[in-house]
Short mmCIF file of C-alpha atoms and ligand atoms in Angstrom, two decimals:
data_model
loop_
_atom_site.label_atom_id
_atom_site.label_comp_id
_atom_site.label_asym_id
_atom_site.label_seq_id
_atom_site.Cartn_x
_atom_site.Cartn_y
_atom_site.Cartn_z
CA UNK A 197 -60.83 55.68 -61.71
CA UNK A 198 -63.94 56.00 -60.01
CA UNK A 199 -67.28 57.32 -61.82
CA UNK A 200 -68.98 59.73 -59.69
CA UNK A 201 -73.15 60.66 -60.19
CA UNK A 202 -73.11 64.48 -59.72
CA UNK A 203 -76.91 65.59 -59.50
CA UNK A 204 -77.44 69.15 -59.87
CA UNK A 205 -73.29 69.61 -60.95
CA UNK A 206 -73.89 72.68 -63.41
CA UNK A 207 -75.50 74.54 -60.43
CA UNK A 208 -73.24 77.00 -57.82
CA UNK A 209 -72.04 74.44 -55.72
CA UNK A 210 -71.96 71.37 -58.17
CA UNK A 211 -69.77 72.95 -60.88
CA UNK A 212 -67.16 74.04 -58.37
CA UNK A 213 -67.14 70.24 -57.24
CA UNK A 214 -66.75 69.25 -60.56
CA UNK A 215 -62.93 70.69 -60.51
CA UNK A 216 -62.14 69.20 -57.08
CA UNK A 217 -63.06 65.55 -58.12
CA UNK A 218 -61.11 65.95 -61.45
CA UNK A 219 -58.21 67.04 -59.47
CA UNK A 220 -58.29 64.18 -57.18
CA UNK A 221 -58.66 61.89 -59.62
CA UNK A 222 -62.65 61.22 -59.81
CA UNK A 223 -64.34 60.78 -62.97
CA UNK A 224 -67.72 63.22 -62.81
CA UNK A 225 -71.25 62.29 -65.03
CA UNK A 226 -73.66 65.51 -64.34
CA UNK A 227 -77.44 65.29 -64.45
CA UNK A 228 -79.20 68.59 -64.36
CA UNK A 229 -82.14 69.85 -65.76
CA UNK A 230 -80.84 73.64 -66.00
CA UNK A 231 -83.68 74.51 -64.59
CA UNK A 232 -81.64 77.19 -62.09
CA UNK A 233 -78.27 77.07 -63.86
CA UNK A 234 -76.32 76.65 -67.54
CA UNK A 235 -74.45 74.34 -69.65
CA UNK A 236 -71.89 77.16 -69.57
CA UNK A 237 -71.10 76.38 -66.23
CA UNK A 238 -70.29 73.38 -67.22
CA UNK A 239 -68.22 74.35 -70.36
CA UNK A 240 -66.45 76.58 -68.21
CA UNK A 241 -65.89 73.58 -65.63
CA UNK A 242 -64.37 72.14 -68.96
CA UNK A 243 -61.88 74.47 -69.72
CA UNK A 244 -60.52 74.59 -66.53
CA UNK A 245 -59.93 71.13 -66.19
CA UNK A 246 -58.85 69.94 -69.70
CA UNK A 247 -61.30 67.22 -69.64
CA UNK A 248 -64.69 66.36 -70.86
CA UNK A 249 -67.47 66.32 -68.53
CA UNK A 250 -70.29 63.98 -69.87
CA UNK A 251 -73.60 66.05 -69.39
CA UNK A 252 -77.32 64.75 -69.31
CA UNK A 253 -79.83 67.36 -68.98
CA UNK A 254 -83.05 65.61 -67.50
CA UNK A 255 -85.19 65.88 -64.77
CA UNK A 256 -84.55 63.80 -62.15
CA UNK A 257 -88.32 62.76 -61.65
CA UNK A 258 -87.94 61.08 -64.81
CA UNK A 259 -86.87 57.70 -63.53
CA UNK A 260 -86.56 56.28 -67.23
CA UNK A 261 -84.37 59.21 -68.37
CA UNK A 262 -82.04 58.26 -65.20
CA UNK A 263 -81.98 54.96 -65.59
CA UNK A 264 -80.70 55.21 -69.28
CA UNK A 265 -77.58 57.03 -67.47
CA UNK A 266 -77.47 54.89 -64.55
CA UNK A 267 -77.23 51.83 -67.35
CA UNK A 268 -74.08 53.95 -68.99
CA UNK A 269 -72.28 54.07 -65.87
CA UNK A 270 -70.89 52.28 -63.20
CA UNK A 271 -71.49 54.95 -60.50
CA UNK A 272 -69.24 54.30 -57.11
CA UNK A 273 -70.83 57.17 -55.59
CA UNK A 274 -74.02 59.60 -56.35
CA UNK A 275 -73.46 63.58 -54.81
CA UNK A 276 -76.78 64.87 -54.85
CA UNK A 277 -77.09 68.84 -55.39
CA UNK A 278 -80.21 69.06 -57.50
CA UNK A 279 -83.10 70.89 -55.81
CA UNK A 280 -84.60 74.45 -55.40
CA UNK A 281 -83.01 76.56 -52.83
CA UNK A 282 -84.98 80.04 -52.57
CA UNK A 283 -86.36 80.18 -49.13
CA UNK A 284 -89.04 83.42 -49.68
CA UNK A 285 -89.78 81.44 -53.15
CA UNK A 286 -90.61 78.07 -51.38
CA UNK A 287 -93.11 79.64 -48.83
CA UNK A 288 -94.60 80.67 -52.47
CA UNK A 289 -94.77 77.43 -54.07
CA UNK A 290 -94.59 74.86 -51.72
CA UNK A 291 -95.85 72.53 -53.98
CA UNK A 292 -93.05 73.20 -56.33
CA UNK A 293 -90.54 72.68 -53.83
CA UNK A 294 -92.11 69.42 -51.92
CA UNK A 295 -92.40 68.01 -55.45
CA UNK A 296 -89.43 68.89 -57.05
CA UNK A 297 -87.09 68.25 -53.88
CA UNK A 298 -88.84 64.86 -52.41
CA UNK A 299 -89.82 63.26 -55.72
CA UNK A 300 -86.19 63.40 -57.46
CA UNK A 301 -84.95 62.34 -54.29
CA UNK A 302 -87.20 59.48 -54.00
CA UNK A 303 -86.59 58.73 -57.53
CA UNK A 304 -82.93 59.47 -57.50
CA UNK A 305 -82.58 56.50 -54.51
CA UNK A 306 -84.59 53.82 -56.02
CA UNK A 307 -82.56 53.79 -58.75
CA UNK A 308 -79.27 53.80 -56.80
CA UNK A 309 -80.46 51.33 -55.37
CA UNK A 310 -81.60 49.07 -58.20
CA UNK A 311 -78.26 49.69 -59.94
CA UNK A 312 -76.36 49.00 -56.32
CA UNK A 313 -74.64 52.22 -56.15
CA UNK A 314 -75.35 52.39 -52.61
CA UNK A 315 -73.37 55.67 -51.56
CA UNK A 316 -74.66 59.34 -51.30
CA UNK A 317 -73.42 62.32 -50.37
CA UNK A 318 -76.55 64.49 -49.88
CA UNK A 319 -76.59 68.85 -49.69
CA UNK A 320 -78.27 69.55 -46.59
CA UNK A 321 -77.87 72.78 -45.00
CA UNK A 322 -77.40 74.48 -41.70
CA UNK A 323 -81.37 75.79 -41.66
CA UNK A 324 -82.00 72.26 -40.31
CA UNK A 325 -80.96 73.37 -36.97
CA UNK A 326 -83.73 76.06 -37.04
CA UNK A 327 -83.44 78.81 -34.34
CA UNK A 328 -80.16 77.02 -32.74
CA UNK A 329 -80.42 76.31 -28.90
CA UNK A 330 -76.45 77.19 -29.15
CA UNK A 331 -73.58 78.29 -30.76
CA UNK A 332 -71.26 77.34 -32.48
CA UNK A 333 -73.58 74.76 -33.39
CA UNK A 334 -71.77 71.15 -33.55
CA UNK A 335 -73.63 68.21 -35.24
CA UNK A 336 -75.32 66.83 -31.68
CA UNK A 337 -77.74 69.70 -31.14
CA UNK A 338 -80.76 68.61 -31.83
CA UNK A 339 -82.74 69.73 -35.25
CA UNK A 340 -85.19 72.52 -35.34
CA UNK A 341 -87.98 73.81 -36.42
CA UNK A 342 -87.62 74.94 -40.09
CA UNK A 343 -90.25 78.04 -41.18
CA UNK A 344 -90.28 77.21 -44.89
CA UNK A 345 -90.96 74.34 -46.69
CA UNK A 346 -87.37 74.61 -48.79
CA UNK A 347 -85.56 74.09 -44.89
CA UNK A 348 -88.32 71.69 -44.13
CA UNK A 349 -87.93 69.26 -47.93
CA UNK A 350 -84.00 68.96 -46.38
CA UNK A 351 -84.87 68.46 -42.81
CA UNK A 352 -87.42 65.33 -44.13
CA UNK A 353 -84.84 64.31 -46.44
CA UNK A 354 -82.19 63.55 -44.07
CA UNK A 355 -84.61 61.67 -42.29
CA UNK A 356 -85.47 59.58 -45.40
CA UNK A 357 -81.60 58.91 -45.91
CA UNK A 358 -81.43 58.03 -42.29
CA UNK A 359 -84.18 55.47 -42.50
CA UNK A 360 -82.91 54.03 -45.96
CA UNK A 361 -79.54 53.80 -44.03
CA UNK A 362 -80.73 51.96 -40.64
CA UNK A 363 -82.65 49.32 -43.06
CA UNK A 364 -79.74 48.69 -45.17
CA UNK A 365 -76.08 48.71 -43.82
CA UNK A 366 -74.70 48.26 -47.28
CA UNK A 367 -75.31 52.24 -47.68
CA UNK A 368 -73.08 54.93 -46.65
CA UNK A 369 -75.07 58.43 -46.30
CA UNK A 370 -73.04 61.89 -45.51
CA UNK A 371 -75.52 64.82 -44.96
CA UNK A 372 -73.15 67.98 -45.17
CA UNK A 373 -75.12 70.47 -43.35
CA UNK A 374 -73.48 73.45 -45.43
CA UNK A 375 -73.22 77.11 -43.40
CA UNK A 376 -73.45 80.34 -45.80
CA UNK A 377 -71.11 79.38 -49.14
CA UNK A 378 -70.16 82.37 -51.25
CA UNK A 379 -67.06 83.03 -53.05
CA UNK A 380 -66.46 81.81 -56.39
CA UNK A 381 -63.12 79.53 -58.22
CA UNK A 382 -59.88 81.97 -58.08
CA UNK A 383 -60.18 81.77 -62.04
CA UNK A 384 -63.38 83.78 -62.08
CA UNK A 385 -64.44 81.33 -64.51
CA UNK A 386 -67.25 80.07 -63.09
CA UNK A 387 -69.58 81.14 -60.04
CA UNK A 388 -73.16 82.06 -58.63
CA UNK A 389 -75.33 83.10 -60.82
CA UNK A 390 -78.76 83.68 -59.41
CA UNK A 391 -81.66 84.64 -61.02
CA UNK A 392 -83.40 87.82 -61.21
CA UNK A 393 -83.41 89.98 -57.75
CA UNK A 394 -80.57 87.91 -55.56
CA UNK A 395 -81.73 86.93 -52.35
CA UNK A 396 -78.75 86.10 -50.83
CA UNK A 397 -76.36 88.94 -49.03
CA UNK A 398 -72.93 88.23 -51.17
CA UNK A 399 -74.67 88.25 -55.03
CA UNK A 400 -76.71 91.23 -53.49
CA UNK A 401 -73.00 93.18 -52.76
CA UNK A 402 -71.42 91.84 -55.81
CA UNK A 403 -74.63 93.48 -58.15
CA UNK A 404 -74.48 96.84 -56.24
CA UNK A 405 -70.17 96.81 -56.55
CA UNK A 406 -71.08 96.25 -60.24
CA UNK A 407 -73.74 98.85 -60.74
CA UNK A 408 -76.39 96.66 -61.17
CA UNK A 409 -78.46 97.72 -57.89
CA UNK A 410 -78.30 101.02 -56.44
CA UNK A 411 -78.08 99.61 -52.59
CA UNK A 412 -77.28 97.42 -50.51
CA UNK A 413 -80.37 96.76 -48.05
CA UNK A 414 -79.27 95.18 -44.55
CA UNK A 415 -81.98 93.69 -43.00
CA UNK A 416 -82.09 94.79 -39.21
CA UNK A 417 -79.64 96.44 -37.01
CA UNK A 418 -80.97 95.60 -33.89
CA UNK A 419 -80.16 91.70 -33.57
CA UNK A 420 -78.25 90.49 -30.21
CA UNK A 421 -75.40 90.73 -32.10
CA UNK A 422 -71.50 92.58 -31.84
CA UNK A 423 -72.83 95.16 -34.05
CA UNK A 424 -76.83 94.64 -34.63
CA UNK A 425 -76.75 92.72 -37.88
CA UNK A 426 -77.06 89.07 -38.16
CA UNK A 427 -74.20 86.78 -37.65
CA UNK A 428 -73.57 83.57 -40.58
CA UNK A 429 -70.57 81.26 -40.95
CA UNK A 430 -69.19 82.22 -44.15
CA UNK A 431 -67.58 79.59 -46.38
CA UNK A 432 -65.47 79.88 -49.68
CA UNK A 433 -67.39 77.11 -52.17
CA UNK A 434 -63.67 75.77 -53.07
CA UNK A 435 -63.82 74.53 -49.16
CA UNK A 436 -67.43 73.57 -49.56
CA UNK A 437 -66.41 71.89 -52.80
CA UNK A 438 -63.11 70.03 -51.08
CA UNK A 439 -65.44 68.73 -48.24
CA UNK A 440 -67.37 66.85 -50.71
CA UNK A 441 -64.12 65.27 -51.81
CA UNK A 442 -63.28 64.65 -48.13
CA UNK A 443 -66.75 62.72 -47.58
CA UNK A 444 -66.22 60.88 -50.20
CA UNK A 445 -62.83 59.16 -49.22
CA UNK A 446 -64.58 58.04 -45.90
CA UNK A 447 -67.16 56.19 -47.52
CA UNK A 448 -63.95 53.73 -48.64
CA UNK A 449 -64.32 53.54 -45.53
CA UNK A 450 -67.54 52.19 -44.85
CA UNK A 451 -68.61 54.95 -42.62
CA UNK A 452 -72.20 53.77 -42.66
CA UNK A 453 -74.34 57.58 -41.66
CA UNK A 454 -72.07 60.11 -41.00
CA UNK A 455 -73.16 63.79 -40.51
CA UNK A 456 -71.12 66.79 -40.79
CA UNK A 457 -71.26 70.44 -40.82
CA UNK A 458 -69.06 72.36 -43.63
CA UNK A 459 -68.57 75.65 -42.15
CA UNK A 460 -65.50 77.31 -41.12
CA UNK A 461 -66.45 78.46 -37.65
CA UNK A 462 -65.99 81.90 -37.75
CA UNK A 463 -68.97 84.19 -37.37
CA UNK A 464 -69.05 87.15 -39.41
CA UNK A 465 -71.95 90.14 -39.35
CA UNK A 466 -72.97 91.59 -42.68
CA UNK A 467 -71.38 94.93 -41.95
CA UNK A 468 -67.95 92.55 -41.69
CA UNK A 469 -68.87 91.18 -44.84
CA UNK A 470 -69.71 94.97 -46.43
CA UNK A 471 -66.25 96.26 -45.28
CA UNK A 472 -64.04 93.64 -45.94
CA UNK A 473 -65.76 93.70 -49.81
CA UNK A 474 -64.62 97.54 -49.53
CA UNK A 475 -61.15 97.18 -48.36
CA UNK A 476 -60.59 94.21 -50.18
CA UNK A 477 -61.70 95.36 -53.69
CA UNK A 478 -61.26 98.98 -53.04
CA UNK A 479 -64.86 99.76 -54.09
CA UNK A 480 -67.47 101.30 -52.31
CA UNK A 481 -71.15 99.03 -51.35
CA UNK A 482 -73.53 101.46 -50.36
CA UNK A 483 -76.58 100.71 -47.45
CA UNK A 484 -79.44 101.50 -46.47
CA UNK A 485 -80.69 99.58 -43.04
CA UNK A 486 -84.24 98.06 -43.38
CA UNK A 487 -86.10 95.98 -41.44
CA UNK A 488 -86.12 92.42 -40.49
CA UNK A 489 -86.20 89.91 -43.01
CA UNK A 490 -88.87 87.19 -41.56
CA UNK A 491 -87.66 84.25 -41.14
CA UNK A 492 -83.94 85.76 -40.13
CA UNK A 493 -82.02 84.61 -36.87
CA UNK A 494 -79.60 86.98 -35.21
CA UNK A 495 -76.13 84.19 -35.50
CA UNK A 496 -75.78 81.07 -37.23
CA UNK A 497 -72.46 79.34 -37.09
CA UNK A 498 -70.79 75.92 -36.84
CA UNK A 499 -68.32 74.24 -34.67
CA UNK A 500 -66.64 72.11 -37.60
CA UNK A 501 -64.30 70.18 -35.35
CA UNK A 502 -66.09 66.93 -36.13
CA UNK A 503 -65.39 67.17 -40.26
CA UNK A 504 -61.57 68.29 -38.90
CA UNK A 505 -61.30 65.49 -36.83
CA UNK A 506 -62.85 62.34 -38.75
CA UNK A 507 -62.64 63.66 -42.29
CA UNK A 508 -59.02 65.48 -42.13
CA UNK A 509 -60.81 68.43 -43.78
CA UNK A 510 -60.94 72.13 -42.91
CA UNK A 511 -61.50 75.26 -44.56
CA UNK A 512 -58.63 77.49 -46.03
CA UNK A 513 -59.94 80.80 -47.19
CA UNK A 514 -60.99 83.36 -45.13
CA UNK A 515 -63.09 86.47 -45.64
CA UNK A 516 -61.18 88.44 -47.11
CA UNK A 517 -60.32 85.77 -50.50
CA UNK A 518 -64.60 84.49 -50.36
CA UNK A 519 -64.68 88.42 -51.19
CA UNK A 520 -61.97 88.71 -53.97
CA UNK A 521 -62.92 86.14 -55.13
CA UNK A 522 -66.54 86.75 -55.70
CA UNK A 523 -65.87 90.14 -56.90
CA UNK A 524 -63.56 88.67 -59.35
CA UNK A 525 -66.15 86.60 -60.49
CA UNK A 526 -68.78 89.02 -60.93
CA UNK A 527 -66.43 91.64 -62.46
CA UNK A 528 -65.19 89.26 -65.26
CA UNK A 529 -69.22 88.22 -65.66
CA UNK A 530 -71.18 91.10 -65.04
CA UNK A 531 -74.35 89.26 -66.46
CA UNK A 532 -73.35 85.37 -65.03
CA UNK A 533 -73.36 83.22 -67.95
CA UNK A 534 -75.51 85.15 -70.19
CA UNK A 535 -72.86 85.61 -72.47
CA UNK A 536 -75.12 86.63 -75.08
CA UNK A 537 -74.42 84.26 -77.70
P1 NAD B 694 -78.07 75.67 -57.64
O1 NAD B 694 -79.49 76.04 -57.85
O2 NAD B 694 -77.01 76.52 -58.24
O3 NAD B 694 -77.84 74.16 -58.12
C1 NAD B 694 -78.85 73.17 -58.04
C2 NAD B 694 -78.94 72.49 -59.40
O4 NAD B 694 -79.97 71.50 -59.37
C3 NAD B 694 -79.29 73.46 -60.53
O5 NAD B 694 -78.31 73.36 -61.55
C4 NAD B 694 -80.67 73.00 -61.01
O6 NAD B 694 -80.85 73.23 -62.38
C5 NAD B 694 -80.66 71.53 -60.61
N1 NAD B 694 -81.98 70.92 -60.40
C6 NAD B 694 -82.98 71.37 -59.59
N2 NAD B 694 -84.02 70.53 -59.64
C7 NAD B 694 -83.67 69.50 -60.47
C8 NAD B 694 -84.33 68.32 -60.93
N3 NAD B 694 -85.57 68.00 -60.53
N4 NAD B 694 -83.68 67.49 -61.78
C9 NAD B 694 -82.41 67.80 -62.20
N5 NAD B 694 -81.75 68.90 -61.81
C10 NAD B 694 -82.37 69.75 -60.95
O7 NAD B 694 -77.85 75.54 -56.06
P2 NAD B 694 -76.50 75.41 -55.22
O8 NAD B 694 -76.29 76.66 -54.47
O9 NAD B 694 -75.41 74.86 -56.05
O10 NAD B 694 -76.96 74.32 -54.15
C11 NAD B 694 -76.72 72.93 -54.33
C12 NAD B 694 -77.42 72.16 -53.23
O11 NAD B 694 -76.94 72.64 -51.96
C13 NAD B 694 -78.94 72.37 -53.20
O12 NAD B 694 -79.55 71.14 -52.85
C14 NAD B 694 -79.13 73.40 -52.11
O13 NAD B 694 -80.40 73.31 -51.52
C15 NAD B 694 -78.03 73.03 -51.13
N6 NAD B 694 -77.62 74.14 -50.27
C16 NAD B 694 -77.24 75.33 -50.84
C17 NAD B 694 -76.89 76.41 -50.02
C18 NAD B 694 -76.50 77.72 -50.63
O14 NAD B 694 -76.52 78.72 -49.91
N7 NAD B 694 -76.13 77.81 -51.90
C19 NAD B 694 -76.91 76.28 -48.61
C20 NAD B 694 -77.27 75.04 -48.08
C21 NAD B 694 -77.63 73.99 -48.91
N1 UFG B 695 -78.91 89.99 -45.76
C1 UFG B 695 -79.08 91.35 -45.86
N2 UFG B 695 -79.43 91.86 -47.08
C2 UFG B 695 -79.63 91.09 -48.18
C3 UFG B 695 -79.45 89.69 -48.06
C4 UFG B 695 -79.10 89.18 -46.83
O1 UFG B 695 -78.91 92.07 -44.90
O2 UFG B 695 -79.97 91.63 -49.24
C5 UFG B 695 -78.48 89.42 -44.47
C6 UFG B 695 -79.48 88.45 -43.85
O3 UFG B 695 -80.43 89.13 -43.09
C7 UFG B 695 -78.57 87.56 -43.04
C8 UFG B 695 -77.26 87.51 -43.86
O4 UFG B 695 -77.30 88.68 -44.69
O5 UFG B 695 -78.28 88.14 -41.80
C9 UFG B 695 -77.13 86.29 -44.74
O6 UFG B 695 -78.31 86.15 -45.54
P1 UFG B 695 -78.38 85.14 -46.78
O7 UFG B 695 -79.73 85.31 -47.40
O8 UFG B 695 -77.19 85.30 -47.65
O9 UFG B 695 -78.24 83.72 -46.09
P2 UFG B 695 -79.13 83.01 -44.96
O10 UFG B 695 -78.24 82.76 -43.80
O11 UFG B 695 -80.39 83.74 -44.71
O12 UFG B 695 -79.54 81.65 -45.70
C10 UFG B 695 -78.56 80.81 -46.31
C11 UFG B 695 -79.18 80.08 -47.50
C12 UFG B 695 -80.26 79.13 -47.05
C13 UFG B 695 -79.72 78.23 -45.99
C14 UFG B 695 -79.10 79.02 -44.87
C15 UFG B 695 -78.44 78.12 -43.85
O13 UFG B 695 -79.76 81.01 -48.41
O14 UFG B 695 -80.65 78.33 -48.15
O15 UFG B 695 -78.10 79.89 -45.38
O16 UFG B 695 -77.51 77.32 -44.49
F1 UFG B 695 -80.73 77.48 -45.52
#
């Protein structure tokens, strides 16, 4: 059985991984400093699975706390979530984000390294492509600018992963460029669970369908779009999840750097998303239309042929189960995994 590194596993994206490498017969260690997430996640993640899930909660800047896990172990493969994500909140402390972001990274690598657990699977994300030239966007189009410095820590940090891979042909690097992943595991379990004011359209609709928020703002009306709002790729985290599986079976492969995007391909506008949440759950989302968010582009979505093709992976949900499912979620946990214990 192998023993996977999971960096960042009792986060959104991480915990839901968690269950898709149990199920295909992976063995997950999680380091996470909780700094944007719970051991409840991870409890949950426990429950659903039937198994123990050995947990270290440290920062992964402190390379002597890793390497006491990395002495534990003998990792056949790292999958690195840990980092901040909030866009706005990374134009506000860039510092934060450079340091947090770069520095585990850097630290995270030299001691993969050292210990000669040289393959990574790395969370990049779709905002490396900036203002796309085209779409769909495939994995050729050349990277763009990114306005923030959370875009810009994953645009650099592919680049580090590329160097570290052209100087050393022992390591096999995936970047998943990830689209827009909402949705939550069909249990309703486990899920996002942002905090404070969500930033992000689905949590936003989920919070107003629960009463937490009054209104749904949509930000702008007047994109180049089918119906004025702006245009993502959509993808249920169980796909997201399964792709990480996926990249992981073509490292047996030796697949050297690889580079996908995880999206599904479809591109869906917000007032999609708001109506399929209504008809769906059969609950209303009030809106109000503001203004542009800066920062925004009017369409954003992938050609995923590429994963399809060399990775045998696709995703399986569509709209309409990203928004049960999230409701479900939300609905079981109307305050996330504050369970107030
Ligand atoms: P998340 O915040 O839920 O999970 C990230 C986890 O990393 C959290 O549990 C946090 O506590 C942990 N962490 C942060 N800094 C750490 C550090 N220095 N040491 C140890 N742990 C640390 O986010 P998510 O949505 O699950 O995203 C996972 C990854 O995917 C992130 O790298 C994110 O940037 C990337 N990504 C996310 C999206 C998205 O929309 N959710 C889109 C593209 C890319
Ligand atoms: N939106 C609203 N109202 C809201 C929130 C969002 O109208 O309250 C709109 C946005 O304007 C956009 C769409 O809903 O048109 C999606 O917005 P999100 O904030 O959910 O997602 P983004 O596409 O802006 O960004 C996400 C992640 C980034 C990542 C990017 C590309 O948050 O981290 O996808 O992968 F970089």
């Amino acid at each position: 059985m192998k023993t996977i590194l999971v960096t960042g596993g009792a986060g959104y994206i991480g915990s839901h991984t968690l269950i898709e490498l149990d199920k295909a017969g992976y063995r997950p260690v999680v380091v996470d400093n909780l700094i944007n997430s719970s051991i409840e996640s991870i409890k949950r993640v426990e429950q659903i699975t039937g198994r123990q899930i050995p947990f270290y909660k440290l920062d992964l800047r402190d390379a002597a706390a890793l390497e006491c896990v990395m002495e534990k172990y003998n990792f056949y493969a790292c999958i690195h979530f840990a980092g901040l994500k909030a866009v706005g909140e990374s134009v506000q402390k860039p510092l934060e984000y450079y340091n947090n972001n770069m520095t585990s990274t850097f630290v995270l690598l030299e001691q993969l390294k050292k210990h000669n657990c040289k393959n990574i699977i790395f969370s990049s994300s779709a905002t490396v492509y900036g203002i796309p030239e085209e779409v769909p966007i495939t994995e050729e189009l050349p990277k763009g600018q990114c306005t923030n410095p959370y875009g810009k820590t994953k645009s650099m940090l592919e680049e580090v992963l590329i160097d570290l891979q052209n100087a050393d042909k022992e390591w096999n690097v995936v970047l998943l460029r990830y689209f827009n992943p909402i949705g939550a595991h069909p249990s309703g379990d486990i899920g996002e669970n942002p905090n404070g004011i969500p930033n992000n359209l689905m949590p936003y609709i989920t919070q107003v369908a629960v009463g937490k928020r009054e209104k749904l703002g949509i930000f702008g009306n007047d994109y180049d779009t089918p119906d004025g709002t702006g245009v993502r790729d959509y993808i249920h985290v169980v796909d997201l999840a399964r792709g990480h599986v996926a990249a992981l079976s073509a490292m047996e492969r030796n697949c050297g750097l690889a580079i996908y995007n995880l999206g599904t391909g479809c591109g869906y506008s917000v007032l999609d998303v708001v109506k399929t949440f209504e008809k769906v759950n059969g609950i209303a989302v009030p809106y109000t239309i503001m203004p542009r968010r800066a920062g925004d582009i009017a369409a954003c979505y992938s050609n995923p042929q590429k994963a399809k093709v060399e990775l045998g992976w696709s995703a399986e949900f569509g709209l309409e189960e990203m928004c049960r499912d999230s409701w479900n979620w939300q609905k079981k946990n109307p305050e996330g995994y504050n369970t107030g214990e």
